[in-house]
Tab-separated table of C-alpha atoms and ligand atoms in Angstrom:
chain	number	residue	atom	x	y	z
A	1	UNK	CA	0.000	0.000	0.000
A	2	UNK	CA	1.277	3.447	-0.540
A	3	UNK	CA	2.404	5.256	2.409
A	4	UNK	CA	3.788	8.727	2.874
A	5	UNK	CA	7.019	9.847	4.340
A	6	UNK	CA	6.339	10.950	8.479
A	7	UNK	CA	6.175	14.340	8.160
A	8	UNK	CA	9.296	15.699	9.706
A	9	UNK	CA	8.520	17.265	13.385
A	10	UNK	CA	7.669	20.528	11.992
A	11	UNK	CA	9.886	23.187	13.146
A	12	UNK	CA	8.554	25.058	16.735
A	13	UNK	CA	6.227	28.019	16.496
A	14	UNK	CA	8.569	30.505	17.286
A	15	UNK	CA	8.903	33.352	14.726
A	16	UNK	CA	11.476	33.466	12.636
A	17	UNK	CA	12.949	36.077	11.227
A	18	UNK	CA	15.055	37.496	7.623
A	19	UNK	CA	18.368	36.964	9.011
A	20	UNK	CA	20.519	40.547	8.466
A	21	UNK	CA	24.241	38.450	6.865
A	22	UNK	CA	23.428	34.774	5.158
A	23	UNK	CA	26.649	33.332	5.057
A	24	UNK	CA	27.337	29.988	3.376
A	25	UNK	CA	30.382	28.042	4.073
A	26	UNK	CA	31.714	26.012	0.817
A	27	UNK	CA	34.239	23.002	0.627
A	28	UNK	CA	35.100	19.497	-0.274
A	29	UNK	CA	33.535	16.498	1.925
A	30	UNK	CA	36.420	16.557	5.053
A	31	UNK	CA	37.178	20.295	4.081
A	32	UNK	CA	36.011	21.364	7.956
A	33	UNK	CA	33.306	22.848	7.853
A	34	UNK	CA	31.852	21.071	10.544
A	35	UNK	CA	34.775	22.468	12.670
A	36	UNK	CA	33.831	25.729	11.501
A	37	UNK	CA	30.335	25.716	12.306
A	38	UNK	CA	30.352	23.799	15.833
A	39	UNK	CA	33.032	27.159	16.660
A	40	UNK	CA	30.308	29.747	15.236
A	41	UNK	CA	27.566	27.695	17.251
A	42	UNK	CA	29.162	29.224	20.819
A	43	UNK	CA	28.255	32.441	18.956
A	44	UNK	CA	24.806	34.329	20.124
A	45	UNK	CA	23.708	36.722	17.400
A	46	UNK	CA	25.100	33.491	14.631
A	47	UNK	CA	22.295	30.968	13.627
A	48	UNK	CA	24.601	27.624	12.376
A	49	UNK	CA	21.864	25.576	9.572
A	50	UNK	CA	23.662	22.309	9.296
A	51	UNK	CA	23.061	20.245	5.779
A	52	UNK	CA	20.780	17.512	6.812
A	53	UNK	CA	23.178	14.901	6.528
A	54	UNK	CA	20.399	12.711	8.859
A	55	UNK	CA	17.676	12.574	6.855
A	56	UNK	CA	19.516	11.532	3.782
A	57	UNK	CA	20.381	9.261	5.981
A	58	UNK	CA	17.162	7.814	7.341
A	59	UNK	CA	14.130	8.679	4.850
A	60	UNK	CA	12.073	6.377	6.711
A	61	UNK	CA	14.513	3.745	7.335
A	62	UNK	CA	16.153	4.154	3.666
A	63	UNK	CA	19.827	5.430	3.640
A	64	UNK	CA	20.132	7.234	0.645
A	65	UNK	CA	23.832	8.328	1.136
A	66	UNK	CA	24.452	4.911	1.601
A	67	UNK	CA	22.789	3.673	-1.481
A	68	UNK	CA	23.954	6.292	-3.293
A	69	UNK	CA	27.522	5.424	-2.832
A	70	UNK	CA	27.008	1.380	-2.896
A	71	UNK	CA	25.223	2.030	-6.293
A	72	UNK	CA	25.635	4.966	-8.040
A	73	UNK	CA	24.255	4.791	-11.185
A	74	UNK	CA	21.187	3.739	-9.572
A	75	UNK	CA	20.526	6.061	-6.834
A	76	UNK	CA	23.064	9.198	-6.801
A	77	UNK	CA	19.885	10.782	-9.080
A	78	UNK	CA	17.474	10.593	-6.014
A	79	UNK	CA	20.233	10.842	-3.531
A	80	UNK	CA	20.510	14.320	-5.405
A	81	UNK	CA	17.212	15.479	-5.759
A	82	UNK	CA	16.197	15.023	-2.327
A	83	UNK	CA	19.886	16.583	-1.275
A	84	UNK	CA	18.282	20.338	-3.536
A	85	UNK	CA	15.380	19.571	-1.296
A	86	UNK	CA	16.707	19.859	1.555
A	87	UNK	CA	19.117	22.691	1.098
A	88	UNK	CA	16.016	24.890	-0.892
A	89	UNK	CA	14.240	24.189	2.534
A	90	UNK	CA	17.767	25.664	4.635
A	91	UNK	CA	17.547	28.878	2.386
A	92	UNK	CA	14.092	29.401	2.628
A	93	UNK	CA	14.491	29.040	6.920
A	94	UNK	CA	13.925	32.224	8.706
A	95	UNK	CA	16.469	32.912	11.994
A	96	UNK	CA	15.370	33.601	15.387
A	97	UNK	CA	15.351	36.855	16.746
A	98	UNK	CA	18.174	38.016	18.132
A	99	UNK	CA	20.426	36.173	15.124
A	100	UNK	CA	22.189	38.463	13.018
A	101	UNK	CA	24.245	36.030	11.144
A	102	UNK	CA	22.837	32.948	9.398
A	103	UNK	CA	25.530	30.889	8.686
A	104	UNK	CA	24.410	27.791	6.397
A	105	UNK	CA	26.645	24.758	5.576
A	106	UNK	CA	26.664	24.757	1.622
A	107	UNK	CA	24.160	25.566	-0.585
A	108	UNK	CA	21.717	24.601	-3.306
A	109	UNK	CA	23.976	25.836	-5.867
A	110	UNK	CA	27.083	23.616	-4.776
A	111	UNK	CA	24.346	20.502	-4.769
A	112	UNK	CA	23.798	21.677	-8.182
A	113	UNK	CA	27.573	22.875	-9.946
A	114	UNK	CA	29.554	20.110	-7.373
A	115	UNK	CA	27.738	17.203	-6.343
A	116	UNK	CA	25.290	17.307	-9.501
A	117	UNK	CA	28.074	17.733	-12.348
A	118	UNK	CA	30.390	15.267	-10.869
A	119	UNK	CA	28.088	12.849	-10.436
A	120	UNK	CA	26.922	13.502	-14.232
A	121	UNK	CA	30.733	13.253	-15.446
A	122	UNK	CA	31.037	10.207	-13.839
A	123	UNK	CA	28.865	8.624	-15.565
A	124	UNK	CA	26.687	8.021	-12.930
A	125	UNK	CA	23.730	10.170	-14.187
A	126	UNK	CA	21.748	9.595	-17.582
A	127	UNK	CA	21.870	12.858	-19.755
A	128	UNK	CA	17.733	12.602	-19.100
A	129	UNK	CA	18.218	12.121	-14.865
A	130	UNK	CA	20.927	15.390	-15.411
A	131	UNK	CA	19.005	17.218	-16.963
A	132	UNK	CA	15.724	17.466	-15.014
A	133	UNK	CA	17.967	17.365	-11.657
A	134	UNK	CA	19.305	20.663	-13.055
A	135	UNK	CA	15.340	21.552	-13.954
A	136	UNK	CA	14.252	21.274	-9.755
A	137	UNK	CA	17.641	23.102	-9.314
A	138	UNK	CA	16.549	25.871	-11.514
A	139	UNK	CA	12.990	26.315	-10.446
A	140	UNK	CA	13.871	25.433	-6.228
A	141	UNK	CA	16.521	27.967	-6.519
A	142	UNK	CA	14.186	30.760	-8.250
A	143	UNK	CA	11.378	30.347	-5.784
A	144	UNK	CA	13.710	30.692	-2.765
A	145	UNK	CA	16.173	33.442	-1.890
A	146	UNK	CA	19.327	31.593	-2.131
A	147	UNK	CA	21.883	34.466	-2.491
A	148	UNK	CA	24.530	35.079	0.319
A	149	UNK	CA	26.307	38.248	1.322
A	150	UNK	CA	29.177	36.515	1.755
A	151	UNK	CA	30.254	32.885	0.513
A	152	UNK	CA	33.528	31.107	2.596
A	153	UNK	CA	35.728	28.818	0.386
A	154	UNK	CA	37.506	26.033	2.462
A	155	UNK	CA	39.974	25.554	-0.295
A	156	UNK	CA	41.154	22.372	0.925
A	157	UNK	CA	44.181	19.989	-0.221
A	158	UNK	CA	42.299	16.863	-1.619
A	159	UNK	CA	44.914	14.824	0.150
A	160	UNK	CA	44.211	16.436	3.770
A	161	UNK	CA	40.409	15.998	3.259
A	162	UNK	CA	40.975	12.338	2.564
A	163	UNK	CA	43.206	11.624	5.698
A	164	UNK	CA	40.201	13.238	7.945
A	165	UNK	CA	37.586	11.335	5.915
A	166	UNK	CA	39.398	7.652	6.516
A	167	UNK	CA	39.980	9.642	10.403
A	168	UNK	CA	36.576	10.051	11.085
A	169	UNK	CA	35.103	6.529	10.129
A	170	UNK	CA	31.908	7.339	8.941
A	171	UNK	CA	30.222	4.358	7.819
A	172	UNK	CA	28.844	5.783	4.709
A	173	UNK	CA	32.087	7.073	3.840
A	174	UNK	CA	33.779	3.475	3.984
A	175	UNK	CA	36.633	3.049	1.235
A	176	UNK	CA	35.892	7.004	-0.299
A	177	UNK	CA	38.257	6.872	-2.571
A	178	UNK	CA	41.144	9.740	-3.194
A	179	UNK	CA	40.380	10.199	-6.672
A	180	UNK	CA	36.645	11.520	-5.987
A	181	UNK	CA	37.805	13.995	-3.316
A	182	UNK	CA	40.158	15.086	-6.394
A	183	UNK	CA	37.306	15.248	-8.951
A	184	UNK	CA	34.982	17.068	-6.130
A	185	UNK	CA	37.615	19.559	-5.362
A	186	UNK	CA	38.348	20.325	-9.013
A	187	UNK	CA	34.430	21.026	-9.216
A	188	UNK	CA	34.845	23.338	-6.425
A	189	UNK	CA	37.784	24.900	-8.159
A	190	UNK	CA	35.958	25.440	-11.492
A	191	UNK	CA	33.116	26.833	-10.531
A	192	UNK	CA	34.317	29.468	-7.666
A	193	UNK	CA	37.807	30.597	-8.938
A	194	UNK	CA	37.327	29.589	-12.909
A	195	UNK	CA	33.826	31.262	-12.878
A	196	UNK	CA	32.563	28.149	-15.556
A	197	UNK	CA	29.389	28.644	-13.088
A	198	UNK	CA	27.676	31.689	-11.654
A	199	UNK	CA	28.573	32.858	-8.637
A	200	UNK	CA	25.691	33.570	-5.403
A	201	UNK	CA	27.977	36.116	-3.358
A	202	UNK	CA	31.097	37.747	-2.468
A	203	UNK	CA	33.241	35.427	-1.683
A	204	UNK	CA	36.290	34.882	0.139
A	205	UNK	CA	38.863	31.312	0.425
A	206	UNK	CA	40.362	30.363	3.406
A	207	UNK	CA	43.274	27.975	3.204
A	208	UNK	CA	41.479	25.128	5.211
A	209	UNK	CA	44.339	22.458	4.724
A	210	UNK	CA	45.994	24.525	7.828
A	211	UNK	CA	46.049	22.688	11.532
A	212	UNK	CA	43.849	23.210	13.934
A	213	UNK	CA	44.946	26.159	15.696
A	214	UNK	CA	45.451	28.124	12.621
A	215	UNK	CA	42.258	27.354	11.278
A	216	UNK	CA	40.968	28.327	14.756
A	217	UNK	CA	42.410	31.622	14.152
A	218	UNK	CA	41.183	32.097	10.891
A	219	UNK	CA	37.517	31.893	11.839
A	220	UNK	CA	37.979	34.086	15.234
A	221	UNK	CA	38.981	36.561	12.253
A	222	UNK	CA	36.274	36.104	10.150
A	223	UNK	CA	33.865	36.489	12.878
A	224	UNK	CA	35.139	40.412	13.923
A	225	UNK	CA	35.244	40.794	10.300
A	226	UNK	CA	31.601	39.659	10.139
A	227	UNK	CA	30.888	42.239	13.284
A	228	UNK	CA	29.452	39.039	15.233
A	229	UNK	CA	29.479	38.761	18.955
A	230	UNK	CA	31.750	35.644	20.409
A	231	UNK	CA	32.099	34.614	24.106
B	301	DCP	N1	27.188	14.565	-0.174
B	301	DCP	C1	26.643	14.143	-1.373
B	301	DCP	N2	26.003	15.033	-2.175
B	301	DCP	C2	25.904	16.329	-1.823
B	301	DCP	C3	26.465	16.776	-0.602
B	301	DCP	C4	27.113	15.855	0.210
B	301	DCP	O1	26.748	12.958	-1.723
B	301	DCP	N3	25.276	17.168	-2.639
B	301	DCP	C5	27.823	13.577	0.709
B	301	DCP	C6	29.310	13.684	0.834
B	301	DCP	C7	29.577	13.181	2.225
B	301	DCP	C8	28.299	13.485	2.998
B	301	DCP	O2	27.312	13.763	2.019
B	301	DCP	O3	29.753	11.779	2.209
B	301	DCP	C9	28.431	14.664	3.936
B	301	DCP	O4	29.126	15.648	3.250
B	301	DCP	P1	29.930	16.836	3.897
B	301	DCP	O5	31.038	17.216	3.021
B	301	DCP	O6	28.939	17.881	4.188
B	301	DCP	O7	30.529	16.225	5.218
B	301	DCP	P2	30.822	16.917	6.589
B	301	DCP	O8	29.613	17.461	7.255
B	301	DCP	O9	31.506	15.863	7.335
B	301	DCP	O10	31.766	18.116	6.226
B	301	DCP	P3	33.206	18.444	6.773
B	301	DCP	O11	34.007	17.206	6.590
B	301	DCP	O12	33.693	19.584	5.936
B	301	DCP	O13	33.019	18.807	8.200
């Protein structure tokens, strides 16, 4: 029988708000963004919007990451779709008051001009599945504002975002291979600093192949330069 999917808990009924900065964070899977984020969370006027790495995890009990990676050419066109989905609905979130800052992990357009294209070079999308992927891209990205005054590039050696992928473990990520951080980060490359894509900000690059500490520093400066409040 046909079911439907749960409806996700649906967000409280607080009122939220047109954030005043929308900053997206771009890099390559193991780039650090997470790191980044979890250090602007201790921030009170910044609103962190994760990707929703969970639910493409658990659509009802089906994993699409998983699936996606076990058997590309089958699923990485609804792994895809459902990933625009999900990042339209981050763009479209209001902040709550008292947030200045929205700070968003990725975007609809990296979905679309990463994720999308590689996935299409690698001949692991039809030219029919590409091109009506790029259709809900095109139409989820006009009905939303998803434009940022500011867009951060963790420009990220392919090699260093490998060793913290295989670091972390995560069981989805089992046996990533090198060569598709290097294909991902080359998308990256192409469309932010070759401009083969349009751009959706101002944007600057950190060097996010740095340790720790100097990483740490890095964002401390980015937040004064952003004008938000840290403890
Ligand atoms: N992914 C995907 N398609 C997308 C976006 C992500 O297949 N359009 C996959 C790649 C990763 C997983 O989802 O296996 C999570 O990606 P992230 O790069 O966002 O991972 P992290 O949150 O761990 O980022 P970071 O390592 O920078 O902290």
């Amino acid at each position: 029988t046909a079911t439907e999917l749960p409806r996700q808990a649906e967000e409280s009924s607080e009122v939220l708000h047109t954030p005043r900065l929308t900053v997206c964070i771009e890099g390559n899977i193991g780039s650090g963004k997470t790191t980044l984020l979890e250090y602007f969370s201790q921030y009170p006027d910044v609103e962190v919007v994760r990707e929703d790495v969970d639910s493409w995890c658990n659509v009802d009990g089906h994993n699409l990451l998983q699936m996606a990676y076990q058997e590309p050419a089958r699923w990485a066109h609804l792994l895809q779709t459902y990933v625009q989905l999900t990042l339209a609905k981050n763009h479209a979130r209001g902040v709550s008051e008292g947030s200045k800052v929205k700070l968003m992990e990725r975007s609809i357009h990296s979905a679309r001009y990463v994720f999308l294209e590689n996935q299409y070079r690698s001949g692991h999308l039809s030219h029919a599945e590409y091109l009506v992927a790029c259709e809900w891209y095109r139409q989820l990205a006009s009905i939303t504002d998803s434009q940022a005054d500011l867009v951060v590039y963790l420009q990220t050696d392919p090699k260093t975002c490998h060793e913290r992928v295989v670091g972390r473990g995560r069981p989805e990520e089992a046996g990533l291979p090198l060569r598709l951080l290097q294909d991902l980060h080359k998308r990256h490359e192409e469309w932010l600093l070759e401009g083969r894509f349009p751009a959706y900000g101002p944007m600057i690059v950190l060097n996010a192949s740095a340790d720790l500490p100097a990483m740490l520093r890095e964002y401390r400066a980015l937040g004064a330069n952003l004008g938000a409040a840290g403890k």
